[in-house]
Amino acid sequence: MTLPDQPSDFMRVLLGRSAVRDFTPEAIDPEVLRRLLDAMIAAPSAGNVQAWAFVAVQDPRTLKLLRAFAPGIIQPAPLIVAACFDRSRAVKDDGEFWDEGLLCVAMAVENLLLAAHSEGLGGCPVASFRRDSVQEILELPKHLEPIILASIGHPARPLASPPRRDRSEVIRHETWGNRDAAHN
Amino acid sequence: MKPGGTVTQPTTEEVTEELVLLATHLLNCARGLFNEPQAYGPIRCLDAARRTFIIAEKAGLRDERLADIRARLDDFMCGPMEYHDLSDFLDELCAALLTALKGSDVLSSAGGERG
């Protein structure tokens, strides 16, 4: 098989995403929103348990309330998706809690952010918010625990990627002790 | 701004709403800082200053130097996250604010601060 010289469109989406915290007031097109949410719940799920639940918020009053209780949301956004861990589906046979599903919630949010980027939108995942207040604002039952608030919208400023740690600093091959840079 | 260059002034109710939401934000920041990294503290204060300037501008503040400072705060909070020397950045902003306020009409010479 011959590999292409240029990255695919999909790779460009993966490599081009960066956090967007400043949005125009433009609303999200309903059809685009549907695609974003479909991409979100197509994420990997451990054991296909899908111990997750999501609330997509576009009502202006609820958006204001959420932002006031979420210091991590820097600017107003036309859409906030609350990604929740469903504890009722995250119980092992012996009754113990099974927290691996939290990772699946995070992967679903990554899918959402990448889908948003591919549609010309942008977003930012936020964990700095008051859990019990968000629970009350969104009328979440006790078993749905909000984990991430993702603000999504049309970027108000050009995308800019922050510097990343060098790949040789964070990736090794075969063993961590192998500092052979040949692969990097 | 409306076509023709007229500035739309917000109503008292709109400004009040913004201030109440800011107060709510500040209280949530205060509580959150018990659980968040210590380094978030200065950033939350910086962001709260930025949000306050936004409300002041909506309420009619027109001051080029203060607007420049607000723009720098916007760039910091909304731009890519880089490892700034935050104390130097805050020193610069505080110095710029002092210069701006000393020559600004924003401060009246009447009365004293009330609280």
Tab-separated table of N, CA and C in Angstrom, chain A residues 35-138:
chain	number	residue	atom	x	y	z
A	35	ARG	N	-25.217	16.769	13.608
A	35	ARG	CA	-24.007	16.021	13.215
A	35	ARG	C	-22.983	15.997	14.357
A	36	LEU	N	-22.853	17.125	15.028
A	36	LEU	CA	-21.895	17.176	16.149
A	36	LEU	C	-22.273	16.162	17.228
A	37	LEU	N	-23.557	16.126	17.534
A	37	LEU	CA	-24.001	15.247	18.620
A	37	LEU	C	-23.895	13.777	18.203
A	38	ASP	N	-24.146	13.499	16.905
A	38	ASP	CA	-23.964	12.119	16.409
A	38	ASP	C	-22.498	11.705	16.530
A	39	ALA	N	-21.597	12.615	16.149
A	39	ALA	CA	-20.155	12.305	16.246
A	39	ALA	C	-19.776	12.067	17.702
A	40	MET	N	-20.362	12.837	18.596
A	40	MET	CA	-20.027	12.734	20.020
A	40	MET	C	-20.339	11.337	20.556
A	41	ILE	N	-21.532	10.833	20.245
A	41	ILE	CA	-21.923	9.541	20.839
A	41	ILE	C	-21.430	8.358	20.003
A	42	ALA	N	-20.623	8.653	18.969
A	42	ALA	CA	-19.950	7.576	18.231
A	42	ALA	C	-18.587	7.263	18.852
A	43	ALA	N	-18.262	7.920	19.939
A	43	ALA	CA	-16.946	7.742	20.573
A	43	ALA	C	-16.802	6.332	21.135
A	44	PRO	N	-15.552	5.905	21.362
A	44	PRO	CA	-15.347	4.592	21.991
A	44	PRO	C	-16.027	4.534	23.359
A	45	SER	N	-16.512	3.348	23.674
A	45	SER	CA	-17.147	3.157	24.981
A	45	SER	C	-16.699	1.811	25.539
A	46	ALA	N	-16.087	1.816	26.701
A	46	ALA	CA	-15.586	0.576	27.315
A	46	ALA	C	-16.737	-0.396	27.513
A	47	GLY	N	-16.602	-1.588	26.935
A	47	GLY	CA	-17.651	-2.599	27.055
A	47	GLY	C	-18.959	-2.171	26.403
A	48	ASN	N	-18.896	-1.160	25.610
A	48	ASN	CA	-20.090	-0.560	24.984
A	48	ASN	C	-21.184	-0.249	26.017
A	49	VAL	N	-20.737	0.085	27.220
A	49	VAL	CA	-21.691	0.378	28.298
A	49	VAL	C	-22.357	1.743	28.087
A	50	GLN	N	-21.641	2.656	27.448
A	50	GLN	CA	-22.173	4.010	27.175
A	50	GLN	C	-22.731	4.655	28.448
A	51	ALA	N	-21.872	4.683	29.432
A	51	ALA	CA	-22.286	5.257	30.729
A	51	ALA	C	-22.154	6.772	30.674
A	52	TRP	N	-22.903	7.348	29.782
A	52	TRP	CA	-22.814	8.792	29.580
A	52	TRP	C	-24.185	9.372	29.285
A	53	ALA	N	-24.295	10.676	29.433
A	53	ALA	CA	-25.511	11.410	29.070
A	53	ALA	C	-25.086	12.851	28.813
A	54	PHE	N	-25.808	13.514	27.946
A	54	PHE	CA	-25.382	14.853	27.511
A	54	PHE	C	-26.590	15.788	27.481
A	55	VAL	N	-26.355	17.031	27.816
A	55	VAL	CA	-27.407	18.042	27.682
A	55	VAL	C	-26.837	19.156	26.806
A	56	ALA	N	-27.495	19.388	25.672
A	56	ALA	CA	-27.083	20.469	24.766
A	56	ALA	C	-27.933	21.694	25.080
A	57	VAL	N	-27.293	22.760	25.496
A	57	VAL	CA	-28.014	23.956	25.974
A	57	VAL	C	-27.831	25.100	24.982
A	58	GLN	N	-28.951	25.670	24.542
A	58	GLN	CA	-28.892	26.850	23.665
A	58	GLN	C	-29.785	27.979	24.174
A	59	ASP	N	-30.571	27.719	25.199
A	59	ASP	CA	-31.452	28.748	25.746
A	59	ASP	C	-30.608	29.849	26.405
A	60	PRO	N	-30.796	31.109	25.975
A	60	PRO	CA	-29.926	32.188	26.480
A	60	PRO	C	-29.867	32.303	27.992
A	61	ARG	N	-31.006	32.146	28.637
A	61	ARG	CA	-31.053	32.290	30.094
A	61	ARG	C	-30.228	31.175	30.770
A	62	THR	N	-30.389	29.962	30.277
A	62	THR	CA	-29.645	28.832	30.870
A	62	THR	C	-28.152	28.983	30.587
A	63	LEU	N	-27.819	29.493	29.388
A	63	LEU	CA	-26.401	29.702	29.055
A	63	LEU	C	-25.761	30.704	30.023
A	64	LYS	N	-26.502	31.781	30.325
A	64	LYS	CA	-25.972	32.790	31.261
A	64	LYS	C	-25.740	32.171	32.637
A	65	LEU	N	-26.721	31.396	33.083
A	65	LEU	CA	-26.610	30.769	34.406
A	65	LEU	C	-25.410	29.815	34.454
A	66	LEU	N	-25.295	28.988	33.426
A	66	LEU	CA	-24.189	28.023	33.402
A	66	LEU	C	-22.845	28.745	33.460
A	67	ARG	N	-22.714	29.811	32.662
A	67	ARG	CA	-21.422	30.526	32.635
A	67	ARG	C	-21.121	31.158	33.986
A	68	ALA	N	-22.159	31.655	34.651
A	68	ALA	CA	-21.931	32.295	35.953
A	68	ALA	C	-21.435	31.292	36.989
A	69	PHE	N	-21.817	30.032	36.812
A	69	PHE	CA	-21.397	28.997	37.772
A	69	PHE	C	-20.233	28.165	37.244
A	70	ALA	N	-19.653	28.610	36.137
A	70	ALA	CA	-18.530	27.879	35.541
A	70	ALA	C	-17.411	28.869	35.212
A	71	PRO	N	-16.545	29.148	36.191
A	71	PRO	CA	-15.486	30.136	35.951
A	71	PRO	C	-14.599	29.804	34.744
A	72	GLY	N	-14.558	28.538	34.355
A	72	GLY	CA	-13.713	28.154	33.219
A	72	GLY	C	-14.269	28.568	31.873
A	73	ILE	N	-15.560	28.926	31.818
A	73	ILE	CA	-16.139	29.385	30.546
A	73	ILE	C	-15.855	30.878	30.442
A	74	ILE	N	-14.940	31.236	29.559
A	74	ILE	CA	-14.400	32.594	29.544
A	74	ILE	C	-15.355	33.581	28.874
A	75	GLN	N	-15.882	33.211	27.724
A	75	GLN	CA	-16.758	34.118	26.982
A	75	GLN	C	-18.105	33.441	26.723
A	76	PRO	N	-19.154	34.236	26.510
A	76	PRO	CA	-20.457	33.634	26.206
A	76	PRO	C	-20.386	32.783	24.941
A	77	ALA	N	-21.110	31.677	24.937
A	77	ALA	CA	-21.122	30.777	23.773
A	77	ALA	C	-22.572	30.492	23.398
A	78	PRO	N	-22.840	30.261	22.115
A	78	PRO	CA	-24.229	29.967	21.718
A	78	PRO	C	-24.660	28.541	22.063
A	79	LEU	N	-23.685	27.701	22.397
A	79	LEU	CA	-24.004	26.304	22.734
A	79	LEU	C	-23.065	25.833	23.844
A	80	ILE	N	-23.638	25.225	24.856
A	80	ILE	CA	-22.826	24.522	25.860
A	80	ILE	C	-23.363	23.101	25.950
A	81	VAL	N	-22.462	22.146	25.819
A	81	VAL	CA	-22.855	20.742	25.981
A	81	VAL	C	-22.312	20.261	27.320
A	82	ALA	N	-23.215	19.830	28.172
A	82	ALA	CA	-22.805	19.260	29.461
A	82	ALA	C	-22.658	17.755	29.275
A	83	ALA	N	-21.437	17.277	29.473
A	83	ALA	CA	-21.161	15.844	29.323
A	83	ALA	C	-21.149	15.215	30.712
A	84	CYS	N	-22.005	14.226	30.895
A	84	CYS	CA	-22.201	13.647	32.233
A	84	CYS	C	-21.811	12.168	32.254
A	85	PHE	N	-21.367	11.741	33.411
A	85	PHE	CA	-21.096	10.331	33.662
A	85	PHE	C	-22.350	9.727	34.275
A	86	ASP	N	-22.823	8.646	33.675
A	86	ASP	CA	-24.038	7.998	34.160
A	86	ASP	C	-23.656	6.899	35.146
A	87	ARG	N	-23.719	7.230	36.417
A	87	ARG	CA	-23.281	6.269	37.447
A	87	ARG	C	-24.206	5.051	37.534
A	88	SER	N	-25.433	5.191	37.057
A	88	SER	CA	-26.341	4.043	37.136
A	88	SER	C	-25.924	2.932	36.170
A	89	ARG	N	-25.168	3.308	35.138
A	89	ARG	CA	-24.702	2.301	34.172
A	89	ARG	C	-23.259	1.902	34.427
A	90	ALA	N	-22.664	2.483	35.447
A	90	ALA	CA	-21.242	2.249	35.698
A	90	ALA	C	-21.058	1.498	37.009
A	91	VAL	N	-21.714	0.365	37.093
A	91	VAL	CA	-21.630	-0.456	38.301
A	91	VAL	C	-21.224	-1.867	37.876
A	92	LYS	N	-20.223	-2.408	38.541
A	92	LYS	CA	-19.776	-3.762	38.207
A	92	LYS	C	-20.752	-4.786	38.805
A	93	ASP	N	-20.590	-6.046	38.398
A	93	ASP	CA	-21.511	-7.089	38.865
A	93	ASP	C	-21.532	-7.196	40.384
A	94	ASP	N	-20.370	-6.883	41.001
A	94	ASP	CA	-20.317	-6.999	42.469
A	94	ASP	C	-20.813	-5.719	43.158
A	95	GLY	N	-21.374	-4.805	42.393
A	95	GLY	CA	-21.945	-3.604	42.984
A	95	GLY	C	-20.956	-2.458	43.146
A	96	GLU	N	-19.663	-2.737	42.875
A	96	GLU	CA	-18.661	-1.673	42.996
A	96	GLU	C	-18.813	-0.689	41.823
A	97	PHE	N	-18.431	0.565	42.075
A	97	PHE	CA	-18.464	1.545	40.986
A	97	PHE	C	-17.353	1.251	39.982
A	98	TRP	N	-17.590	1.633	38.765
A	98	TRP	CA	-16.681	1.307	37.670
A	98	TRP	C	-16.392	2.624	36.950
A	99	ASP	N	-15.267	3.238	37.335
A	99	ASP	CA	-15.018	4.612	36.897
A	99	ASP	C	-14.351	4.737	35.531
A	100	GLU	N	-14.019	3.597	34.909
A	100	GLU	CA	-13.372	3.683	33.592
A	100	GLU	C	-14.252	4.443	32.595
A	101	GLY	N	-15.547	4.397	32.815
A	101	GLY	CA	-16.465	5.087	31.912
A	101	GLY	C	-16.231	6.585	31.854
A	102	LEU	N	-15.571	7.124	32.871
A	102	LEU	CA	-15.233	8.558	32.835
A	102	LEU	C	-14.364	8.873	31.623
A	103	LEU	N	-13.481	7.918	31.296
A	103	LEU	CA	-12.593	8.137	30.147
A	103	LEU	C	-13.413	8.214	28.853
A	104	CYS	N	-14.487	7.429	28.814
A	104	CYS	CA	-15.323	7.424	27.604
A	104	CYS	C	-16.040	8.765	27.439
A	105	VAL	N	-16.444	9.358	28.565
A	105	VAL	CA	-17.073	10.685	28.500
A	105	VAL	C	-16.078	11.674	27.881
A	106	ALA	N	-14.822	11.581	28.317
A	106	ALA	CA	-13.799	12.491	27.782
A	106	ALA	C	-13.583	12.252	26.290
A	107	MET	N	-13.610	10.974	25.882
A	107	MET	CA	-13.426	10.693	24.445
A	107	MET	C	-14.608	11.216	23.635
A	108	ALA	N	-15.803	11.138	24.196
A	108	ALA	CA	-16.980	11.673	23.497
A	108	ALA	C	-16.844	13.186	23.305
A	109	VAL	N	-16.328	13.863	24.327
A	109	VAL	CA	-16.149	15.320	24.216
A	109	VAL	C	-15.083	15.637	23.161
A	110	GLU	N	-14.037	14.820	23.106
A	110	GLU	CA	-13.019	15.043	22.071
A	110	GLU	C	-13.631	14.884	20.679
A	111	ASN	N	-14.474	13.851	20.510
A	111	ASN	CA	-15.176	13.692	19.229
A	111	ASN	C	-15.992	14.949	18.902
A	112	LEU	N	-16.684	15.453	19.921
A	112	LEU	CA	-17.512	16.656	19.740
A	112	LEU	C	-16.650	17.841	19.288
A	113	LEU	N	-15.512	18.018	19.937
A	113	LEU	CA	-14.645	19.164	19.616
A	113	LEU	C	-14.054	19.023	18.208
A	114	LEU	N	-13.678	17.807	17.851
A	114	LEU	CA	-13.120	17.598	16.512
A	114	LEU	C	-14.202	17.789	15.440
A	115	ALA	N	-15.399	17.282	15.730
A	115	ALA	CA	-16.497	17.468	14.776
A	115	ALA	C	-16.795	18.959	14.615
A	116	ALA	N	-16.782	19.683	15.728
A	116	ALA	CA	-17.025	21.132	15.665
A	116	ALA	C	-15.962	21.805	14.804
A	117	HIS	N	-14.719	21.425	15.026
A	117	HIS	CA	-13.627	22.020	14.250
A	117	HIS	C	-13.801	21.721	12.764
A	118	SER	N	-14.211	20.497	12.448
A	118	SER	CA	-14.380	20.123	11.031
A	118	SER	C	-15.516	20.902	10.387
A	119	GLU	N	-16.437	21.416	11.190
A	119	GLU	CA	-17.574	22.189	10.659
A	119	GLU	C	-17.286	23.691	10.660
A	120	GLY	N	-16.059	24.061	10.983
A	120	GLY	CA	-15.719	25.487	11.020
A	120	GLY	C	-16.063	26.152	12.334
A	121	LEU	N	-16.449	25.335	13.313
A	121	LEU	CA	-16.748	25.870	14.646
A	121	LEU	C	-15.540	25.642	15.546
A	122	GLY	N	-15.689	25.984	16.801
A	122	GLY	CA	-14.618	25.722	17.750
A	122	GLY	C	-15.205	25.541	19.125
A	123	GLY	N	-14.381	25.090	20.035
A	123	GLY	CA	-14.898	24.872	21.379
A	123	GLY	C	-13.799	24.683	22.394
A	124	CYS	N	-14.224	24.586	23.635
A	124	CYS	CA	-13.258	24.416	24.719
A	124	CYS	C	-13.901	23.576	25.827
A	125	PRO	N	-13.210	22.514	26.233
A	125	PRO	CA	-13.738	21.723	27.357
A	125	PRO	C	-13.368	22.378	28.680
A	126	VAL	N	-14.311	22.413	29.579
A	126	VAL	CA	-14.095	23.097	30.853
A	126	VAL	C	-14.492	22.177	32.012
A	127	ALA	N	-13.616	22.100	32.992
A	127	ALA	CA	-13.935	21.310	34.194
A	127	ALA	C	-14.070	22.205	35.423
A	128	SER	N	-13.771	23.504	35.262
A	128	SER	CA	-13.904	24.438	36.386
A	128	SER	C	-15.345	24.938	36.448
A	129	PHE	N	-16.171	24.199	37.163
A	129	PHE	CA	-17.550	24.636	37.370
A	129	PHE	C	-18.058	23.998	38.652
A	130	ARG	N	-19.121	24.551	39.157
A	130	ARG	CA	-19.672	24.067	40.422
A	130	ARG	C	-20.646	22.930	40.118
A	131	ARG	N	-20.250	21.729	40.502
A	131	ARG	CA	-20.996	20.521	40.112
A	131	ARG	C	-22.470	20.570	40.559
A	132	ASP	N	-22.676	20.865	41.854
A	132	ASP	CA	-24.061	20.772	42.345
A	132	ASP	C	-24.947	21.853	41.728
A	133	SER	N	-24.351	23.013	41.424
A	133	SER	CA	-25.156	24.081	40.797
A	133	SER	C	-25.546	23.687	39.373
A	134	VAL	N	-24.592	23.131	38.641
A	134	VAL	CA	-24.887	22.704	37.266
A	134	VAL	C	-25.929	21.582	37.292
A	135	GLN	N	-25.794	20.691	38.265
A	135	GLN	CA	-26.764	19.606	38.420
A	135	GLN	C	-28.179	20.195	38.563
A	136	GLU	N	-28.286	21.255	39.382
A	136	GLU	CA	-29.601	21.859	39.637
A	136	GLU	C	-30.095	22.647	38.410
A	137	ILE	N	-29.196	23.422	37.806
A	137	ILE	CA	-29.607	24.232	36.641
A	137	ILE	C	-30.158	23.327	35.532
A	138	LEU	N	-29.477	22.202	35.309
A	138	LEU	CA	-29.865	21.318	34.199
A	138	LEU	C	-30.854	20.232	34.632
